[in-house]
GROMACS .gro file of C-alpha atoms in nm:
model
  160
    1MET     CA    1  -0.722  -4.421  -8.469
    2GLY     CA    2  -1.031  -4.628  -8.426
    3LEU     CA    3  -1.348  -4.664  -8.620
    4LEU     CA    4  -1.649  -4.510  -8.448
    5LEU     CA    5  -1.979  -4.664  -8.543
    6SER     CA    6  -2.331  -4.586  -8.437
    7HIS     CA    7  -2.553  -4.877  -8.495
    8ALA     CA    8  -2.920  -4.959  -8.513
    9VAL     CA    9  -2.938  -5.328  -8.436
   10PHE     CA   10  -3.164  -5.566  -8.623
   11ALA     CA   11  -3.227  -5.937  -8.624
   12SER     CA   12  -3.327  -6.143  -8.922
   13GLU     CA   13  -3.672  -6.290  -8.952
   14GLN     CA   14  -3.527  -6.642  -8.945
   15GLY     CA   15  -3.419  -6.602  -8.581
   16GLU     CA   16  -3.050  -6.554  -8.655
   17GLU     CA   17  -2.822  -6.361  -8.421
   18PRO     CA   18  -2.869  -5.983  -8.423
   19HIS     CA   19  -2.649  -5.776  -8.651
   20THR     CA   20  -2.413  -5.557  -8.448
   21SER     CA   21  -2.150  -5.294  -8.517
   22MET     CA   22  -1.891  -5.572  -8.488
   23ASP     CA   23  -2.036  -5.721  -8.808
   24THR     CA   24  -1.997  -5.384  -8.980
   25ILE     CA   25  -1.639  -5.344  -8.858
   26ALA     CA   26  -1.548  -5.696  -8.971
   27SER     CA   27  -1.690  -5.625  -9.317
   28GLN     CA   28  -1.491  -5.301  -9.350
   29GLN     CA   29  -1.150  -5.411  -9.222
   30VAL     CA   30  -0.950  -5.724  -9.160
   31ILE     CA   31  -0.959  -5.805  -8.791
   32PRO     CA   32  -0.821  -6.112  -8.617
   33CYS     CA   33  -1.080  -6.352  -8.475
   34SER     CA   34  -1.361  -6.181  -8.666
   35SER     CA   35  -1.609  -6.470  -8.659
   36GLU     CA   36  -1.551  -6.534  -8.287
   37LEU     CA   37  -1.582  -6.162  -8.208
   38ARG     CA   38  -1.899  -6.133  -8.415
   39GLN     CA   39  -2.059  -6.418  -8.219
   40LEU     CA   40  -1.942  -6.272  -7.888
   41ALA     CA   41  -2.080  -5.927  -7.978
   42ALA     CA   42  -2.415  -6.070  -8.086
   43ALA     CA   43  -2.447  -6.262  -7.759
   44SER     CA   44  -2.335  -5.965  -7.548
   45LEU     CA   45  -2.499  -5.668  -7.717
   46LYS     CA   46  -2.815  -5.849  -7.828
   47GLN     CA   47  -3.075  -5.601  -7.958
   48ASN     CA   48  -2.946  -5.308  -7.750
   49PRO     CA   49  -2.842  -4.982  -7.918
   50HIS     CA   50  -2.467  -4.932  -7.901
   51ARG     CA   51  -2.165  -4.752  -8.042
   52ILE     CA   52  -1.824  -4.912  -8.086
   53LEU     CA   53  -1.479  -4.756  -8.101
   54THR     CA   54  -1.202  -4.986  -8.220
   55HIS     CA   55  -0.838  -4.954  -8.129
   56LYS     CA   56  -0.622  -5.041  -8.422
   57ASN     CA   57  -0.287  -4.871  -8.470
   58ASP     CA   58  -0.171  -5.064  -8.773
   59ASP     CA   59  -0.362  -5.219  -9.062
   60ASP     CA   60  -0.106  -5.499  -9.061
   61ASP     CA   61  -0.187  -5.598  -8.700
   62ILE     CA   62  -0.350  -5.936  -8.751
   63HIS     CA   63  -0.289  -6.071  -8.402
   64LEU     CA   64  -0.479  -5.844  -8.159
   65PHE     CA   65  -0.816  -5.670  -8.172
   66ASN     CA   66  -0.966  -5.441  -7.908
   67ALA     CA   67  -1.287  -5.238  -7.911
   68LEU     CA   68  -1.498  -5.058  -7.654
   69SER     CA   69  -1.873  -5.025  -7.685
   70VAL     CA   70  -2.112  -4.797  -7.504
   71THR     CA   71  -2.433  -4.995  -7.478
   72HIS     CA   72  -2.774  -4.859  -7.383
   73TYR     CA   73  -3.018  -5.067  -7.179
   74ARG     CA   74  -3.363  -4.958  -7.071
   75ASP     CA   75  -3.242  -4.891  -6.714
   76ARG     CA   76  -2.870  -4.810  -6.753
   77ASP     CA   77  -2.571  -4.767  -6.983
   78SER     CA   78  -2.262  -4.983  -6.977
   79HIS     CA   79  -1.913  -5.010  -7.120
   80VAL     CA   80  -1.842  -5.335  -7.302
   81SER     CA   81  -1.485  -5.417  -7.402
   82PHE     CA   82  -1.404  -5.684  -7.663
   83HIS     CA   83  -1.065  -5.848  -7.714
   84GLY     CA   84  -0.954  -6.102  -7.970
   85VAL     CA   85  -0.607  -6.245  -8.005
   86ARG     CA   86  -0.457  -6.521  -8.215
   87ASN     CA   87  -0.279  -6.762  -7.983
   88GLU     CA   88   0.033  -6.968  -8.059
   89LYS     CA   89  -0.184  -7.254  -8.191
   90GLY     CA   90  -0.329  -7.019  -8.453
   91THR     CA   91  -0.676  -7.024  -8.298
   92CYS     CA   92  -0.847  -6.730  -8.133
   93ASP     CA   93  -0.895  -6.644  -7.769
   94THR     CA   94  -1.157  -6.379  -7.703
   95SER     CA   95  -1.300  -6.196  -7.408
   96VAL     CA   96  -1.580  -5.956  -7.327
   97THR     CA   97  -1.585  -5.738  -7.017
   98GLU     CA   98  -1.885  -5.525  -6.920
   99SER     CA   99  -1.903  -5.259  -6.648
  100TYR     CA  100  -2.200  -5.065  -6.512
  101VAL     CA  101  -2.329  -4.908  -6.192
  102LEU     CA  102  -2.639  -5.025  -6.004
  103GLN     CA  103  -2.819  -4.785  -5.775
  104THR     CA  104  -2.821  -5.031  -5.487
  105SER     CA  105  -2.570  -5.181  -5.248
  106CYS     CA  106  -2.370  -5.479  -5.369
  107ALA     CA  107  -2.531  -5.694  -5.096
  108ASP     CA  108  -2.872  -5.617  -5.247
  109ALA     CA  109  -2.739  -5.664  -5.602
  110ARG     CA  110  -2.595  -6.002  -5.498
  111HIS     CA  111  -2.933  -6.104  -5.356
  112GLU     CA  112  -3.147  -5.970  -5.642
  113ALA     CA  113  -2.942  -6.004  -5.962
  114PHE     CA  114  -2.668  -6.254  -5.880
  115SER     CA  115  -2.840  -6.498  -5.643
  116LYS     CA  116  -2.778  -6.793  -5.877
  117TRP     CA  117  -2.405  -6.723  -5.906
  118ASN     CA  118  -2.147  -6.902  -5.690
  119PHE     CA  119  -1.942  -6.699  -5.444
  120GLN     CA  120  -1.575  -6.739  -5.542
  121GLY     CA  121  -1.419  -6.510  -5.284
  122LYS     CA  122  -1.320  -6.153  -5.212
  123LEU     CA  123  -1.070  -5.961  -5.422
  124ASP     CA  124  -1.040  -5.701  -5.148
  125LYS     CA  125  -1.260  -5.585  -4.861
  126LYS     CA  126  -1.507  -5.407  -5.094
  127THR     CA  127  -1.512  -5.646  -5.393
  128MET     CA  128  -1.673  -5.989  -5.407
  129VAL     CA  129  -1.606  -6.227  -5.695
  130LEU     CA  130  -1.882  -6.454  -5.826
  131THR     CA  131  -1.886  -6.725  -6.093
  132SER     CA  132  -2.177  -6.804  -6.320
  133LYS     CA  133  -2.343  -7.143  -6.287
  134ARG     CA  134  -2.485  -7.117  -6.639
  135VAL     CA  135  -2.194  -6.979  -6.844
  136GLU     CA  136  -1.857  -7.148  -6.807
  137GLY     CA  137  -1.573  -6.902  -6.754
  138LYS     CA  138  -1.795  -6.604  -6.668
  139GLN     CA  139  -1.722  -6.404  -6.354
  140ALA     CA  140  -1.878  -6.102  -6.187
  141PHE     CA  141  -1.698  -5.850  -5.967
  142LEU     CA  142  -1.921  -5.645  -5.734
  143THR     CA  143  -1.757  -5.344  -5.568
  144ASP     CA  144  -1.940  -5.129  -5.315
  145GLN     CA  145  -1.936  -4.758  -5.392
  146PHE     CA  146  -2.023  -4.523  -5.105
  147GLY     CA  147  -2.253  -4.788  -4.951
  148GLN     CA  148  -2.538  -4.706  -5.188
  149PHE     CA  149  -2.411  -4.802  -5.533
  150CYS     CA  150  -2.257  -5.115  -5.677
  151LEU     CA  151  -1.997  -5.113  -5.953
  152VAL     CA  152  -2.051  -5.436  -6.146
  153THR     CA  153  -1.802  -5.582  -6.391
  154THR     CA  154  -1.862  -5.911  -6.567
  155ARG     CA  155  -1.594  -6.094  -6.760
  156LEU     CA  156  -1.611  -6.388  -6.998
  157VAL     CA  157  -1.294  -6.540  -7.145
  158VAL     CA  158  -1.333  -6.790  -7.429
  159HIS     CA  159  -1.038  -7.011  -7.523
  160ASN     CA  160  -1.077  -7.170  -7.865
   0.00000   0.00000   0.00000
Protein backbone atom coordinates (compact mmCIF):
# COMPACT_ATOMS: atom_id res chain seq x y z
CA MET A 1 0.00 0.00 0.00
CA GLY A 2 1.05 3.56 -0.47
CA LEU A 3 1.31 6.52 1.80
CA LEU A 4 -1.37 9.15 1.17
CA LEU A 5 -0.40 12.64 2.18
CA SER A 6 -2.27 15.89 2.05
CA HIS A 7 0.08 18.76 2.11
CA ALA A 8 0.06 22.48 2.68
CA VAL A 9 3.14 23.73 0.89
CA PHE A 10 5.42 26.37 2.33
CA ALA A 11 8.67 27.99 1.34
CA SER A 12 11.33 29.22 3.70
CA GLU A 13 11.98 32.91 4.15
CA GLN A 14 15.51 32.48 2.78
CA GLY A 15 14.17 31.68 -0.70
CA GLU A 16 14.82 27.94 -0.52
CA GLU A 17 12.80 25.45 -2.54
CA PRO A 18 9.24 24.86 -1.31
CA HIS A 19 8.61 21.99 1.06
CA THR A 20 6.46 19.32 -0.61
CA SER A 21 4.89 16.01 0.37
CA MET A 22 7.93 14.32 -1.20
CA ASP A 23 10.02 15.82 1.62
CA THR A 24 7.61 14.37 4.17
CA ILE A 25 7.65 10.94 2.51
CA ALA A 26 11.46 10.92 2.36
CA SER A 27 11.64 11.77 6.06
CA GLN A 28 9.24 8.95 6.99
CA GLN A 29 10.59 6.10 4.86
CA VAL A 30 13.70 5.10 3.00
CA ILE A 31 13.20 5.75 -0.70
CA PRO A 32 15.73 5.43 -3.49
CA CYS A 33 16.87 8.69 -5.08
CA SER A 34 15.30 10.74 -2.28
CA SER A 35 17.36 13.91 -2.77
CA GLU A 36 16.83 13.88 -6.55
CA LEU A 37 13.09 13.23 -6.13
CA ARG A 38 12.79 16.00 -3.54
CA GLN A 39 14.38 18.49 -5.95
CA LEU A 40 12.21 17.28 -8.83
CA ALA A 41 9.04 17.57 -6.70
CA ALA A 42 9.94 21.07 -5.53
CA ALA A 43 10.54 22.20 -9.12
CA SER A 44 7.37 20.52 -10.41
CA LEU A 45 4.84 21.12 -7.65
CA LYS A 46 6.15 24.54 -6.59
CA GLN A 47 3.72 26.23 -4.17
CA ASN A 48 0.64 24.39 -5.47
CA PRO A 49 -1.54 22.35 -3.10
CA HIS A 50 -1.20 18.64 -3.77
CA ARG A 51 -1.69 15.13 -2.44
CA ILE A 52 0.69 12.25 -3.12
CA LEU A 53 0.11 8.51 -3.11
CA THR A 54 3.24 6.37 -3.17
CA HIS A 55 3.47 2.88 -4.58
CA LYS A 56 5.75 0.78 -2.47
CA ASN A 57 5.11 -2.93 -2.11
CA ASP A 58 8.15 -3.80 -0.04
CA ASP A 59 10.10 -1.82 2.54
CA ASP A 60 13.24 -3.50 1.24
CA ASP A 61 12.76 -2.12 -2.29
CA ILE A 62 15.64 0.31 -2.53
CA HIS A 63 15.85 0.42 -6.32
CA LEU A 64 12.53 1.85 -7.58
CA PHE A 65 10.21 4.59 -6.35
CA ASN A 66 6.89 5.65 -7.88
CA ALA A 67 4.32 8.17 -6.68
CA LEU A 68 1.34 9.94 -8.18
CA SER A 69 0.28 13.40 -7.13
CA VAL A 70 -2.96 15.24 -7.72
CA THR A 71 -1.96 18.88 -7.99
CA HIS A 72 -4.30 21.86 -7.88
CA TYR A 73 -3.63 24.95 -9.98
CA ARG A 74 -5.78 28.06 -10.06
CA ASP A 75 -7.31 27.05 -13.42
CA ARG A 76 -7.07 23.23 -13.47
CA ASP A 77 -6.01 20.04 -11.71
CA SER A 78 -3.35 17.67 -12.96
CA HIS A 79 -1.83 14.27 -12.31
CA VAL A 80 1.91 14.31 -11.70
CA SER A 81 3.81 11.02 -11.63
CA PHE A 82 7.30 10.73 -10.13
CA HIS A 83 9.75 7.88 -10.74
CA GLY A 84 13.18 7.28 -9.29
CA VAL A 85 15.40 4.31 -10.00
CA ARG A 86 18.96 3.43 -9.12
CA ASN A 87 20.80 2.60 -12.33
CA GLU A 88 23.64 0.10 -12.78
CA LYS A 89 26.21 2.84 -12.01
CA GLY A 90 24.61 3.34 -8.59
CA THR A 91 23.35 6.82 -9.46
CA CYS A 92 19.71 7.81 -9.82
CA ASP A 93 17.60 8.37 -12.90
CA THR A 94 14.36 10.22 -12.26
CA SER A 95 11.38 11.37 -14.23
CA VAL A 96 8.27 13.47 -13.78
CA THR A 97 5.23 13.21 -16.03
CA GLU A 98 2.27 15.59 -15.77
CA SER A 99 -1.11 15.30 -17.51
CA TYR A 100 -4.01 17.74 -17.68
CA VAL A 101 -6.82 18.84 -19.98
CA LEU A 102 -7.08 22.30 -21.54
CA GLN A 103 -10.45 23.59 -22.66
CA THR A 104 -9.16 24.55 -26.09
CA SER A 105 -8.02 22.78 -29.22
CA CYS A 106 -4.43 21.56 -29.33
CA ALA A 107 -3.75 23.94 -32.25
CA ASP A 108 -4.72 26.85 -30.00
CA ALA A 109 -2.80 25.38 -27.05
CA ARG A 110 0.27 25.02 -29.29
CA HIS A 111 -0.04 28.67 -30.33
CA GLU A 112 -0.80 30.08 -26.87
CA ALA A 113 1.04 27.92 -24.32
CA PHE A 114 3.69 26.05 -26.33
CA SER A 115 4.73 28.58 -28.97
CA LYS A 116 8.35 28.58 -27.76
CA TRP A 117 8.66 24.79 -27.94
CA ASN A 118 10.16 23.01 -30.96
CA PHE A 119 7.95 20.72 -33.03
CA GLN A 120 9.49 17.22 -32.87
CA GLY A 121 6.88 15.35 -34.88
CA LYS A 122 3.61 13.49 -34.67
CA LEU A 123 3.12 10.38 -32.56
CA ASP A 124 -0.10 9.63 -34.41
CA LYS A 125 -2.63 11.70 -36.37
CA LYS A 126 -4.04 13.36 -33.21
CA THR A 127 -0.87 13.78 -31.12
CA MET A 128 1.95 16.24 -31.73
CA VAL A 129 5.24 15.98 -29.85
CA LEU A 130 7.13 19.12 -28.82
CA THR A 131 10.49 19.65 -27.11
CA SER A 132 11.31 22.44 -24.71
CA LYS A 133 13.91 24.99 -25.74
CA ARG A 134 14.52 25.95 -22.10
CA VAL A 135 14.62 22.60 -20.28
CA GLU A 136 16.80 19.86 -21.73
CA GLY A 137 15.03 16.52 -22.00
CA LYS A 138 11.51 17.92 -21.52
CA GLN A 139 8.79 16.95 -23.99
CA ALA A 140 5.12 17.78 -24.39
CA PHE A 141 2.49 15.58 -26.02
CA LEU A 142 -0.67 17.38 -27.19
CA THR A 143 -3.61 15.14 -28.14
CA ASP A 144 -6.83 16.54 -29.56
CA GLN A 145 -9.96 15.41 -27.72
CA PHE A 146 -13.26 15.88 -29.57
CA GLY A 147 -11.88 18.95 -31.39
CA GLN A 148 -12.49 21.23 -28.43
CA PHE A 149 -10.17 19.95 -25.70
CA CYS A 150 -6.48 19.20 -25.55
CA LEU A 151 -4.98 16.45 -23.42
CA VAL A 152 -1.50 17.67 -22.48
CA THR A 153 1.21 15.45 -21.06
CA THR A 154 4.68 16.76 -20.28
CA ARG A 155 7.61 14.51 -19.49
CA LEU A 156 11.05 15.26 -18.10
CA VAL A 157 13.65 12.50 -17.74
CA VAL A 158 16.80 13.28 -15.75
CA HIS A 159 19.81 10.98 -16.05
CA ASN A 160 22.32 11.46 -13.24
